[in-house]
Tab-separated table of C-alpha atoms in Angstrom:
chain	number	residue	atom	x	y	z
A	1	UNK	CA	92.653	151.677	-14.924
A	2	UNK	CA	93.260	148.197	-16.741
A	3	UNK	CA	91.248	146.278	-19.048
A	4	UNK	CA	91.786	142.266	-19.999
A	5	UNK	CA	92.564	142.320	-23.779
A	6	UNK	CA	91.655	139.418	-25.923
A	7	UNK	CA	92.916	138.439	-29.772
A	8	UNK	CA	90.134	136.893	-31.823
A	9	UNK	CA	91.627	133.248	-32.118
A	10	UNK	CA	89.127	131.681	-34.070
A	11	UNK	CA	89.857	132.658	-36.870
A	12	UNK	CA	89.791	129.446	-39.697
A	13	UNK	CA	92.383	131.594	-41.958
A	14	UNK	CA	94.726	133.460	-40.026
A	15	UNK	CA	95.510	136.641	-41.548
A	16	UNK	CA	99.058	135.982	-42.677
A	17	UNK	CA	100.482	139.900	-43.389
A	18	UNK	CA	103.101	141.172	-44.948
A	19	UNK	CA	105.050	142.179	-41.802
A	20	UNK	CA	105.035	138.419	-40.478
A	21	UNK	CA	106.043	137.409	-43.700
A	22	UNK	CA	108.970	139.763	-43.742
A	23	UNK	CA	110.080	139.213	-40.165
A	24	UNK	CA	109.996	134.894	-41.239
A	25	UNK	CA	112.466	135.767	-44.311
A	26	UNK	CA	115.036	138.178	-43.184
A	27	UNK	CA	116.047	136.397	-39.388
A	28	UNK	CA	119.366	134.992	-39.385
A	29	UNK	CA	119.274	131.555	-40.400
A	30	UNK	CA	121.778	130.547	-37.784
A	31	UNK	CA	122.229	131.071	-33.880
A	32	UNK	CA	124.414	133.392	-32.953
A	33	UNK	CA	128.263	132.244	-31.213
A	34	UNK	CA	128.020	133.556	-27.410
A	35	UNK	CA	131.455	134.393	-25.958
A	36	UNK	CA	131.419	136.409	-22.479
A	37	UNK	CA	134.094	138.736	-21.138
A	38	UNK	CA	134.426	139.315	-17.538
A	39	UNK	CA	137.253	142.020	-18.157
A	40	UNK	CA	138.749	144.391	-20.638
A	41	UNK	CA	136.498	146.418	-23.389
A	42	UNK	CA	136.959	144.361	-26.493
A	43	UNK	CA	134.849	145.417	-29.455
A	44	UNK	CA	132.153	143.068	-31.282
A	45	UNK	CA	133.659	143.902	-34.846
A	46	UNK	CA	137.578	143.443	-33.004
A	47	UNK	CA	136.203	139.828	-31.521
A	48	UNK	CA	135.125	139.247	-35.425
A	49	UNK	CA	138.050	140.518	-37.121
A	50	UNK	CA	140.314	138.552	-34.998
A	51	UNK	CA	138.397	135.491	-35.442
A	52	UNK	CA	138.209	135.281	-39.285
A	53	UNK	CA	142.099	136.138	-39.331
A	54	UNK	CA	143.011	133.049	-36.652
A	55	UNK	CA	141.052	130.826	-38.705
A	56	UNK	CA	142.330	131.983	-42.006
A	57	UNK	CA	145.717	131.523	-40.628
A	58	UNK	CA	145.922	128.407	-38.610
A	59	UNK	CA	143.013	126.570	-40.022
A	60	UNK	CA	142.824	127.562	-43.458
A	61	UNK	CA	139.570	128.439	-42.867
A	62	UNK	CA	137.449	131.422	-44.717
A	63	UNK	CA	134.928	132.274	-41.182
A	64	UNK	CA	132.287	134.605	-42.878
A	65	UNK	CA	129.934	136.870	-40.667
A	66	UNK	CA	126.785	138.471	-41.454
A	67	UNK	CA	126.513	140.436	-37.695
A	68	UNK	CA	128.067	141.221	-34.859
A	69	UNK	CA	126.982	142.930	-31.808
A	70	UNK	CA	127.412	143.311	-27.541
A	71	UNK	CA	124.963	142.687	-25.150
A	72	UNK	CA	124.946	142.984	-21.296
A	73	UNK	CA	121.679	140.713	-21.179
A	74	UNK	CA	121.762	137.749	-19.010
A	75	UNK	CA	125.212	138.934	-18.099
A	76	UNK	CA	126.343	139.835	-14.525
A	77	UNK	CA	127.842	142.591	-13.207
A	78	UNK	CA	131.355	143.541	-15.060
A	79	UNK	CA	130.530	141.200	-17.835
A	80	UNK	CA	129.332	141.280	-21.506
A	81	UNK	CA	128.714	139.226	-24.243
A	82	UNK	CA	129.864	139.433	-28.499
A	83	UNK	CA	127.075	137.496	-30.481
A	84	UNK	CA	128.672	136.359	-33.774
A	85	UNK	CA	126.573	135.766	-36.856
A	86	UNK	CA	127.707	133.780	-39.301
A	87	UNK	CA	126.710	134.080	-42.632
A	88	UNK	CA	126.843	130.240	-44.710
A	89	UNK	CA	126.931	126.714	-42.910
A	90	UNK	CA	130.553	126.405	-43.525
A	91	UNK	CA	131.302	128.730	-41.283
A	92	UNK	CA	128.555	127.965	-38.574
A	93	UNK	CA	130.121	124.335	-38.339
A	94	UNK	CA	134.030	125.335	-38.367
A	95	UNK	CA	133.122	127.377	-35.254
A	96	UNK	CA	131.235	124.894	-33.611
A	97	UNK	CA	134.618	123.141	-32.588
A	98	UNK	CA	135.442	125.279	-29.597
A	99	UNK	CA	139.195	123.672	-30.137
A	100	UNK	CA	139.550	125.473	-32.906
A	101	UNK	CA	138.615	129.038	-31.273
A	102	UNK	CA	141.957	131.799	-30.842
A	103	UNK	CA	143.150	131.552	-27.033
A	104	UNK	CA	142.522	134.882	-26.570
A	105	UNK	CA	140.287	137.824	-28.512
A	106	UNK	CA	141.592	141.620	-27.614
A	107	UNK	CA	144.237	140.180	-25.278
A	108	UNK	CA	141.351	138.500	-23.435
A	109	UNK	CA	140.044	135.378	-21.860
A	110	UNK	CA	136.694	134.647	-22.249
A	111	UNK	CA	133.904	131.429	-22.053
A	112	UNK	CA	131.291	129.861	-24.232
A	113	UNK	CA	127.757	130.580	-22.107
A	114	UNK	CA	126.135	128.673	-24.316
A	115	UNK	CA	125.871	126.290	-27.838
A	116	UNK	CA	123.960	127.976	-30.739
A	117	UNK	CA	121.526	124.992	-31.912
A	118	UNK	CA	121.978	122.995	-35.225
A	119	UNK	CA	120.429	124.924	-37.815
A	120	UNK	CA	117.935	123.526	-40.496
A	121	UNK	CA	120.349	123.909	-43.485
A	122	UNK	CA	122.394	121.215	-41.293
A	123	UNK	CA	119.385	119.079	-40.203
A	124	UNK	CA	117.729	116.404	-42.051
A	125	UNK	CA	114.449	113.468	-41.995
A	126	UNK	CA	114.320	110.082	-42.177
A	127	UNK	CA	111.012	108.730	-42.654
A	128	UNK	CA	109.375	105.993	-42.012
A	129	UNK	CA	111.137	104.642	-38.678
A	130	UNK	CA	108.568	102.422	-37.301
A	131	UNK	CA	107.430	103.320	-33.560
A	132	UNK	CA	108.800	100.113	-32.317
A	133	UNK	CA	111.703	100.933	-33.588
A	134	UNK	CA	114.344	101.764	-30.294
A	135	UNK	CA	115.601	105.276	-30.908
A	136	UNK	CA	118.720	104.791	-28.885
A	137	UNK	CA	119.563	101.921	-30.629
A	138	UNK	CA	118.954	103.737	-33.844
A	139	UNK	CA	121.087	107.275	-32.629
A	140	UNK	CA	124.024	104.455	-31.745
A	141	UNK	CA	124.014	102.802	-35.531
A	142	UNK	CA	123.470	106.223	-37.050
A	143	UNK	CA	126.360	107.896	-35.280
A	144	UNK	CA	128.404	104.841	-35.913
A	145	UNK	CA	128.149	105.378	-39.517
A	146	UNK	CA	127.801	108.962	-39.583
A	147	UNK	CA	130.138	110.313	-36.903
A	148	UNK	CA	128.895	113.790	-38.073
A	149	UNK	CA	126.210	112.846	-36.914
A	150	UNK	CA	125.328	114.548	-33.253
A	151	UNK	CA	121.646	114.352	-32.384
A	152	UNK	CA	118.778	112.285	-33.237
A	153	UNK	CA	115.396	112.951	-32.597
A	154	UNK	CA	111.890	111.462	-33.043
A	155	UNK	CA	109.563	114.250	-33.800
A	156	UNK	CA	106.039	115.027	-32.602
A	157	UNK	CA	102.782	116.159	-33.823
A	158	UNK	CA	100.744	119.109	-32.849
A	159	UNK	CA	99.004	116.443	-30.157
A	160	UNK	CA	102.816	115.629	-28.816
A	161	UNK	CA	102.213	112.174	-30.124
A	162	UNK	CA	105.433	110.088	-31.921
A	163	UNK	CA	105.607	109.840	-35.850
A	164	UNK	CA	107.437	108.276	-37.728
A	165	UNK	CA	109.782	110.754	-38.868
A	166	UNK	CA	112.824	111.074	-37.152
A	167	UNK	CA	115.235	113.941	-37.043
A	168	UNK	CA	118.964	113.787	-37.356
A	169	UNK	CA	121.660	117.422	-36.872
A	170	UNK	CA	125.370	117.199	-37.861
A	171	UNK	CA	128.210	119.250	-37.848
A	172	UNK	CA	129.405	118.752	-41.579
A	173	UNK	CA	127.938	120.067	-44.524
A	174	UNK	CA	129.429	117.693	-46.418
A	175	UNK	CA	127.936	114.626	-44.920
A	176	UNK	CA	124.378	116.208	-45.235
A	177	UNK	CA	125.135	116.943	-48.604
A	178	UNK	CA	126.322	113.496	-49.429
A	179	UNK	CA	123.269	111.711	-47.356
A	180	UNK	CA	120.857	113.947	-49.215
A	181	UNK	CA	121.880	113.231	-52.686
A	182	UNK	CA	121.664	109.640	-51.974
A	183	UNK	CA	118.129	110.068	-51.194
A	184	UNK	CA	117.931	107.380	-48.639
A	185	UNK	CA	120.109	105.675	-45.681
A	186	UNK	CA	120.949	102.172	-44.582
A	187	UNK	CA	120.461	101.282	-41.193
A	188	UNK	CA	120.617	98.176	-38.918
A	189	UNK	CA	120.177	96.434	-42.772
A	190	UNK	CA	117.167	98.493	-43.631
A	191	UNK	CA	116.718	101.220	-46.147
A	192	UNK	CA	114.830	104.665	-45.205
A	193	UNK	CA	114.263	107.734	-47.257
A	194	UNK	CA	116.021	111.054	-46.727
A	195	UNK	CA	114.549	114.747	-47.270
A	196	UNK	CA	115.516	118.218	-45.731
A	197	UNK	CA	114.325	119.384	-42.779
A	198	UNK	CA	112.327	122.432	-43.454
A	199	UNK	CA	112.122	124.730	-39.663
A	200	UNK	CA	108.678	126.407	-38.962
A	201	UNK	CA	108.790	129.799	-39.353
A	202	UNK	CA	108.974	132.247	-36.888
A	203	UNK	CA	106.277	134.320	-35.722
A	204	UNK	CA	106.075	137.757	-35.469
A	205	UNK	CA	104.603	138.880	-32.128
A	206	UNK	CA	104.207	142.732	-31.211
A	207	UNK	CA	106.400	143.786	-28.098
A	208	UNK	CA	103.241	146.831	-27.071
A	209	UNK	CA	100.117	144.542	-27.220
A	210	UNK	CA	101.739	141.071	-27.506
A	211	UNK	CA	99.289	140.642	-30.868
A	212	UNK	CA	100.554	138.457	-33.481
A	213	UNK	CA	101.547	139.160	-37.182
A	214	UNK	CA	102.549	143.177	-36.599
A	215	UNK	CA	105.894	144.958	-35.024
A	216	UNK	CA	105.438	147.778	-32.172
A	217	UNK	CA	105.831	150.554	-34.554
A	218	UNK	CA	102.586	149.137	-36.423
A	219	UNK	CA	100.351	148.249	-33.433
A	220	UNK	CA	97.188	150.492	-33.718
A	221	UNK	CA	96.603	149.956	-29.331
A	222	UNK	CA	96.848	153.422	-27.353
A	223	UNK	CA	97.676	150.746	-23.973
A	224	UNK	CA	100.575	148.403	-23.258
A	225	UNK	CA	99.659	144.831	-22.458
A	226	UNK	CA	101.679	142.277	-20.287
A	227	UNK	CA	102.530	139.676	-21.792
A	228	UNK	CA	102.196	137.353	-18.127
A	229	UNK	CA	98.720	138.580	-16.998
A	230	UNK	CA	97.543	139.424	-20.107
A	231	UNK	CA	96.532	143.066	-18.423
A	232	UNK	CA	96.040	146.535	-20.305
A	233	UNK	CA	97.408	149.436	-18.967
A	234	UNK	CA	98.490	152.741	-20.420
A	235	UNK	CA	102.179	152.732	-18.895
A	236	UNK	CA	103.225	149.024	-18.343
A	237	UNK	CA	106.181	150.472	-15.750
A	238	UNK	CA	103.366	150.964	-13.362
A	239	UNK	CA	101.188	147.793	-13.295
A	240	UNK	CA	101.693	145.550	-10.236
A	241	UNK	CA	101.884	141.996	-11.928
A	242	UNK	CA	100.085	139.177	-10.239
A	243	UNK	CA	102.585	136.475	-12.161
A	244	UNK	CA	99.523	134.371	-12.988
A	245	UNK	CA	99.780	133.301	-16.672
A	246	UNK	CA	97.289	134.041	-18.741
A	247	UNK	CA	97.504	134.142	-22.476
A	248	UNK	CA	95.639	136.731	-24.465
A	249	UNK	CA	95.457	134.825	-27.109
A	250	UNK	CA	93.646	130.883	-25.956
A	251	UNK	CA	93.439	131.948	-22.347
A	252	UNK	CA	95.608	129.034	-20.922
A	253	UNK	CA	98.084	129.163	-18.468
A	254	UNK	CA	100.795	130.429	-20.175
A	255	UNK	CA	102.853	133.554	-21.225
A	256	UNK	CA	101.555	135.540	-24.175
A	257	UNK	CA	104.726	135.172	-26.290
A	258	UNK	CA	105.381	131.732	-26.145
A	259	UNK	CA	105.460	129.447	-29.180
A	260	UNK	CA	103.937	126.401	-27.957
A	261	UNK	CA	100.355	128.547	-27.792
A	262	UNK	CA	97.725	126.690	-29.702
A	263	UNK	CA	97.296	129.790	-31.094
A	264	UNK	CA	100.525	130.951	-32.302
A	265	UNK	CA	101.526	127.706	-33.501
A	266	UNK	CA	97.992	127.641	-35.921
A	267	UNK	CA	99.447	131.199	-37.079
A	268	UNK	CA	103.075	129.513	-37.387
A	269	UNK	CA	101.612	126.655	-39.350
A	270	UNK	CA	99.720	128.787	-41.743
A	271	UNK	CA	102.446	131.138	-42.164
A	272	UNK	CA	105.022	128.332	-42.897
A	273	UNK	CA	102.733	126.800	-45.763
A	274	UNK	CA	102.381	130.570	-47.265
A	275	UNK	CA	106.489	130.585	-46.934
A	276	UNK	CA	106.409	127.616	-48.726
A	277	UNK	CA	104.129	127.525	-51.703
A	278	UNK	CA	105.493	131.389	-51.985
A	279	UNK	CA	109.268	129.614	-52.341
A	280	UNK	CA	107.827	126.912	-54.950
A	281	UNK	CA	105.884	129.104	-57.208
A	282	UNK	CA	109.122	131.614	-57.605
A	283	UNK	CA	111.554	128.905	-58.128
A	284	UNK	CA	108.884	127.704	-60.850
A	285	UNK	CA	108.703	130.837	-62.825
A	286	UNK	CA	112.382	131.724	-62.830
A	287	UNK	CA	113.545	128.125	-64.028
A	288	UNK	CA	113.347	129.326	-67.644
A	289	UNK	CA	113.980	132.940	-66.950
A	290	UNK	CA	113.740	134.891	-70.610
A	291	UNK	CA	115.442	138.483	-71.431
A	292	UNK	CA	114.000	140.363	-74.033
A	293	UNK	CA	116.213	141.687	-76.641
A	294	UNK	CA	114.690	144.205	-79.298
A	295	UNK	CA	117.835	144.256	-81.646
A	296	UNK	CA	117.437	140.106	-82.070
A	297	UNK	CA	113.920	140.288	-81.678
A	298	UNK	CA	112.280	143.515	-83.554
A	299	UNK	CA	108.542	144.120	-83.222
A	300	UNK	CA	106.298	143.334	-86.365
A	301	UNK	CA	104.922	145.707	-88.459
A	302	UNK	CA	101.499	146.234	-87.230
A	303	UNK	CA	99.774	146.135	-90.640
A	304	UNK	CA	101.767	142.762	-91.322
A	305	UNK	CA	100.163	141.539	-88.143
A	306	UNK	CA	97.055	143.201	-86.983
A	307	UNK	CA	96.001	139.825	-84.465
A	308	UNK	CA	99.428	140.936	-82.316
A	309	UNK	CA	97.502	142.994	-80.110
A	310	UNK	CA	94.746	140.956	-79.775
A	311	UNK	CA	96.924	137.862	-79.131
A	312	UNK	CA	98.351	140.193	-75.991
A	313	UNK	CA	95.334	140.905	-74.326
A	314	UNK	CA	94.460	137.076	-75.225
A	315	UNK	CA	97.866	135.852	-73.487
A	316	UNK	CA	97.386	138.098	-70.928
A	317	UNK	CA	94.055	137.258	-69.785
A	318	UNK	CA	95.052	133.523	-70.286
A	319	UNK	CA	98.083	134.791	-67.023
A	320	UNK	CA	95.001	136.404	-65.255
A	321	UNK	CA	92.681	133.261	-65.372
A	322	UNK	CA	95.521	131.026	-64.860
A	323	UNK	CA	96.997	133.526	-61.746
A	324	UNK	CA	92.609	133.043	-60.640
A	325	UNK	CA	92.763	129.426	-60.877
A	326	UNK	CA	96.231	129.155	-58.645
A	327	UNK	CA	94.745	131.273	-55.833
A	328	UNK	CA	91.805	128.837	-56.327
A	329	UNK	CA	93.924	125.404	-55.796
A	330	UNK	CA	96.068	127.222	-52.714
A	331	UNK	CA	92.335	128.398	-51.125
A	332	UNK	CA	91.157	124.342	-51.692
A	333	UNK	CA	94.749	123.097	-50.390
A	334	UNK	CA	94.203	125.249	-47.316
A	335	UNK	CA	91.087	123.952	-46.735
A	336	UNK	CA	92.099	120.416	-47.327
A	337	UNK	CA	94.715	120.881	-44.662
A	338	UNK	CA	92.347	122.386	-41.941
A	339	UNK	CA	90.160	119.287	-43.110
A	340	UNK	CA	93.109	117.040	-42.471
A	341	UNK	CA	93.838	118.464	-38.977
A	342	UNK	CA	89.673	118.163	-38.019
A	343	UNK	CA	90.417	114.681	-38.855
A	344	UNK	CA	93.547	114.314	-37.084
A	345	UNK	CA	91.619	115.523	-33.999
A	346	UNK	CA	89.090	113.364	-34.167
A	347	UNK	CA	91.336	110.476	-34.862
A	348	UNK	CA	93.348	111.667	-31.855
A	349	UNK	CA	89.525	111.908	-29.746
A	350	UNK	CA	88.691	108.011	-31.354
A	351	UNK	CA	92.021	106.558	-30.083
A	352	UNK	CA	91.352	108.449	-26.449
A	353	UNK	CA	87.679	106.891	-26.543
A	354	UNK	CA	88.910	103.515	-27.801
A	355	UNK	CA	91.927	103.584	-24.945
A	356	UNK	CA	88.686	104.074	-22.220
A	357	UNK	CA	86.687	101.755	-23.502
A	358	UNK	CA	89.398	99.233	-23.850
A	359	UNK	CA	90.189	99.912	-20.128
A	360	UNK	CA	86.503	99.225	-19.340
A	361	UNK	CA	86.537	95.732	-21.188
A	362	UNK	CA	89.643	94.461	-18.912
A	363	UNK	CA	87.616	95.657	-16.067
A	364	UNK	CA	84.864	93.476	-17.290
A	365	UNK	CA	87.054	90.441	-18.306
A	366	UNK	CA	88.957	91.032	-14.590
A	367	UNK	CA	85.616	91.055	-12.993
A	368	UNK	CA	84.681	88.014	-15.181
A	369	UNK	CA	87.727	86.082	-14.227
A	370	UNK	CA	86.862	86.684	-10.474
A	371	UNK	CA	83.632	85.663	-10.446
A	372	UNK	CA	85.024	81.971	-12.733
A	373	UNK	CA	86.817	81.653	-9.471
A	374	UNK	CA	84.450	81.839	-7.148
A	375	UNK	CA	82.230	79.518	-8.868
A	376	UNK	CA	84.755	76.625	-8.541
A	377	UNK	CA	85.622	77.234	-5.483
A	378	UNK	CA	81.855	77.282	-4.625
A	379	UNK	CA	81.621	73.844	-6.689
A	380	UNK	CA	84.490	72.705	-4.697
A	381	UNK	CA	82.852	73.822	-1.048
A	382	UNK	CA	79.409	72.296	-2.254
A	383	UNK	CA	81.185	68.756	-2.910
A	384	UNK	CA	82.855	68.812	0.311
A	385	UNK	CA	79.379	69.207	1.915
A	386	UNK	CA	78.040	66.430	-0.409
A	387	UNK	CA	80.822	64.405	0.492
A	388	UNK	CA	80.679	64.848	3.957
A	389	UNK	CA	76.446	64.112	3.790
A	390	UNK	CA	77.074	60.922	1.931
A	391	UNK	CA	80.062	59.549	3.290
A	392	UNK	CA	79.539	60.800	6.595
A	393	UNK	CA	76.253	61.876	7.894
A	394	UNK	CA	73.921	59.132	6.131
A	395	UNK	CA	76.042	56.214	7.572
A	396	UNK	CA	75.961	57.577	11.186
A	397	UNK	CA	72.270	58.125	10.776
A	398	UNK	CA	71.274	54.938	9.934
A	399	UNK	CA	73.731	53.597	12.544
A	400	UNK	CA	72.035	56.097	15.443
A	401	UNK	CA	68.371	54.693	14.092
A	402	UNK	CA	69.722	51.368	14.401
A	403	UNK	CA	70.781	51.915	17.822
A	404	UNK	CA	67.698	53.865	19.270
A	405	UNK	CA	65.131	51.684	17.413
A	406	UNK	CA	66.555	49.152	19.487
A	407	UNK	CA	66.397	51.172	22.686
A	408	UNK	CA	62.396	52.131	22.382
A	409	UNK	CA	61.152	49.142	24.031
A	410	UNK	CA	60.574	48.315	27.807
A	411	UNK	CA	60.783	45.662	29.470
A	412	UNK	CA	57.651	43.825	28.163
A	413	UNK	CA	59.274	44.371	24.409
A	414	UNK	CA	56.595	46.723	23.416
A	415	UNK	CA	57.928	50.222	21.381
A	416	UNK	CA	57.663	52.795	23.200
A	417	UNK	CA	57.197	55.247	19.941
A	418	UNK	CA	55.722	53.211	17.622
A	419	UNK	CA	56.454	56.110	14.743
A	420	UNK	CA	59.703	56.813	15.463
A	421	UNK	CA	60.518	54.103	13.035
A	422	UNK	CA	58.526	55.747	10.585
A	423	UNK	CA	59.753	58.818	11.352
A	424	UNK	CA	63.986	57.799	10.615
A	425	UNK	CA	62.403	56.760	7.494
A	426	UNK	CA	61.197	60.125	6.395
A	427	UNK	CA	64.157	61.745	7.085
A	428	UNK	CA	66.209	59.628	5.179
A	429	UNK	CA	64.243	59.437	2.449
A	430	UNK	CA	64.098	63.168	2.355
A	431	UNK	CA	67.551	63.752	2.426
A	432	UNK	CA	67.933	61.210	-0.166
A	433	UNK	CA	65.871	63.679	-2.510
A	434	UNK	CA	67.903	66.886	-1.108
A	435	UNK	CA	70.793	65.053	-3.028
A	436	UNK	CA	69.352	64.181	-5.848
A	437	UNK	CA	67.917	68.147	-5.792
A	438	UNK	CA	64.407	66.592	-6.176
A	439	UNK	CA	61.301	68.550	-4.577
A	440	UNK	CA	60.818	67.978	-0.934
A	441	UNK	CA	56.951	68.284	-0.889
């Protein structure tokens, strides 16, 4: 027995809970290093041990880790993998140099599957790069300057349309650093601005019921869903997938768990601004950070003072209503923003319409230009004919009238029609008017 499950999605405020807000903070900033064995047994805290002491002695180089671990995933048989987690930039980008990496770990040999990506602590923006702007001229005069430079890219909005914010990832911390305090860059002799690259978070999504914001060990479902069919069953291990894609979340045709959902990426979006204006209002209040000390600052005597109560509860109620009024502003920001991306939509619809319409118009001016042509040449065709009646016709007409008028009499010199002179006349007097476009009757 299965049953198709279904996640509310239309929701205007995602609920944002604590266990997606956890899982966002505490994730490793940084991809994990990837080397695969094919033989030996070498241990993942060996394979970091090893590591930090090749680089401390032939590089000079303090390599920090945060986490270590094997894993036999994506590995074939008789091989297995040591994921390395590094713990500050420094260390991410000494090991990105695979030069730089001991021969050997354990007495071993073993490969790089794979390149962690550039982290956002090494990734910045530059704003403002106009969309006719070519980005592989750009990359070449960014790199030339900034050989720490390694990717460029221009970045996309939700409708997976160009802005004008492009993306740059290097392998020095010091050349971010120095780029960043400068504020701007110089390129091709024009000056952009320069912020930090702040990642989306990442989103939470339940392994049982492939619902969003809660881990397995909180998911209230008795069944197991698939996350490719979007099916309910109470023991997934027995469920015959069909392998048609169907997300439980917008219904497209796509896995469950995948990022680019509408869905999840609303939830992502949300969850990032929380993240944020969380960040900002902590680093506010603990700028001027204040310890109290009893011994330099005794209490007054109450009867010296009798308002210090009073001016408590005042002060505090003054935090409360102030505390009130901030939820307030972050509830009209929100909506501001879903305002902003109704507009954004409907911008996005306008262009869409305008593109069709615009289509329709050089239609109309194509059609327009055919039909100018025609007309000449149908201009052209009628003064050939005109030509060819004036120039032609009427001169062998009155030549033929000449010639038969002379022919209709006998032998006694009477005409044999009398009103066939009369009768060449009419013609040629009618087509006479036919030229002139004058009315026949």
């Amino acid at each position: 027995m299965h049953q198709k499950v279904t996640h509310d999605s239309s929701q205007h405020h995602p609920d944002i809970t604590i266990a997606a807000t956890r899982y966002a903070q505490t994730r490793s900033p940084f991809s994990p290093f990837i080397i695969r064995f094919s033989t030996g047994n070498v241990k993942d805290k060996q394979a970091a041990e090893e590591i930090t002491l090749f680089f401390k002695n032939e590089h000079q180089i303090d390599i920090l880790f945060s986490n270590y671990r094997s894993s036999t995933f994506k590995c074939s048989s008789n091989e297995y993998d040591i994921l390395l987690f590094v713990k500050d930039a420094n260390s991410f980008t000494s090991l990105l140099d695979e030069e730089k990496w001991p021969p050997q770990i354990g007495s071993q040999y073993y490969t790089f599957p794979s390149s962690p990506t550039i982290p956002p602590q090494l990734s910045l923006i530059i704003k403002n790069v106009d969309f006719h702007t070519d980005i592989n001229d750009f990359s070449s005069d960014l790199k030339t300057k900034f050989p720490e430079i390694i990717n460029v890219i221009r970045l996309k909005n939700k409708f997976q349309q160009d802005i004008k914010i492009v993306k740059i990832e290097l392998v020095s911390t010091s050349a971010r650093d120095q780029i960043l305090a400068a504020g701007k860059i110089n390129v091709n002799y024009r000056s952009y601005d320069v912020e930090e690259y702040i990642a989306p978070a990442r989103v939470l999504i339940c392994s049982k019921c492939c619902g969003i914001g809660h881990f397995k060990r909180q998911c209230t479902q008795s069944n197991e869903t698939c996350k490719t069919c979007g099916l309910s069953f109470p023991d997934l291990k027995q469920h015959v997938c069909s392998n048609l894609p169907n997300c439980i979340h917008c219904g497209g045709e796509h896995l469950s768990t995948v990022v680019s959902c509408p869905v999840v990426k609303q939830y992502r979006a949300a969850l990032t601004k929380k993240l944020l204006l969380t960040t900002n209002y902590n680093s506010t209040s603990t700028v001027n950070c204040f310890k109290y000390d009893s011994v330099q600052f005794p209490q007054l005597n109450s009867s010296l003072n009798p308002s210090t109560a009073g001016s408590h509860n005042m002060i505090l109620s003054k935090l409360n209503e102030l505390a009130t009024n901030m939820e307030k502003l972050n509830d009209n920001i929100f909506k501001i923003t879903l305002c902003n991306e109704k507009f954004e939509k409907f911008m996005k619809d306008k262009i869409d319409s305008d593109k069709i319409i615009q289509q329709e118009i050089n239609v109309l001016k194509h059609n327009d230009k055919a039909l100018e042509v025609n007309q000449v040449q149908h201009e052209l065709k009628l003064k050939r004919y005109e030509n060819i009646l004036v120039k032609l016709l009427m001169p062998m007409l009155d030549e033929m009238s000449k010639v038969v008028l002379l022919l209709n009499h006998d032998q006694h010199g009477r005409p044999l029609d009398p009103g066939l002179k009369t009768n060449f006349e009419i013609i040629r007097t009618k087509l006479k008017l036919a030229l002139e476009g004058k009315d026949l009757s």
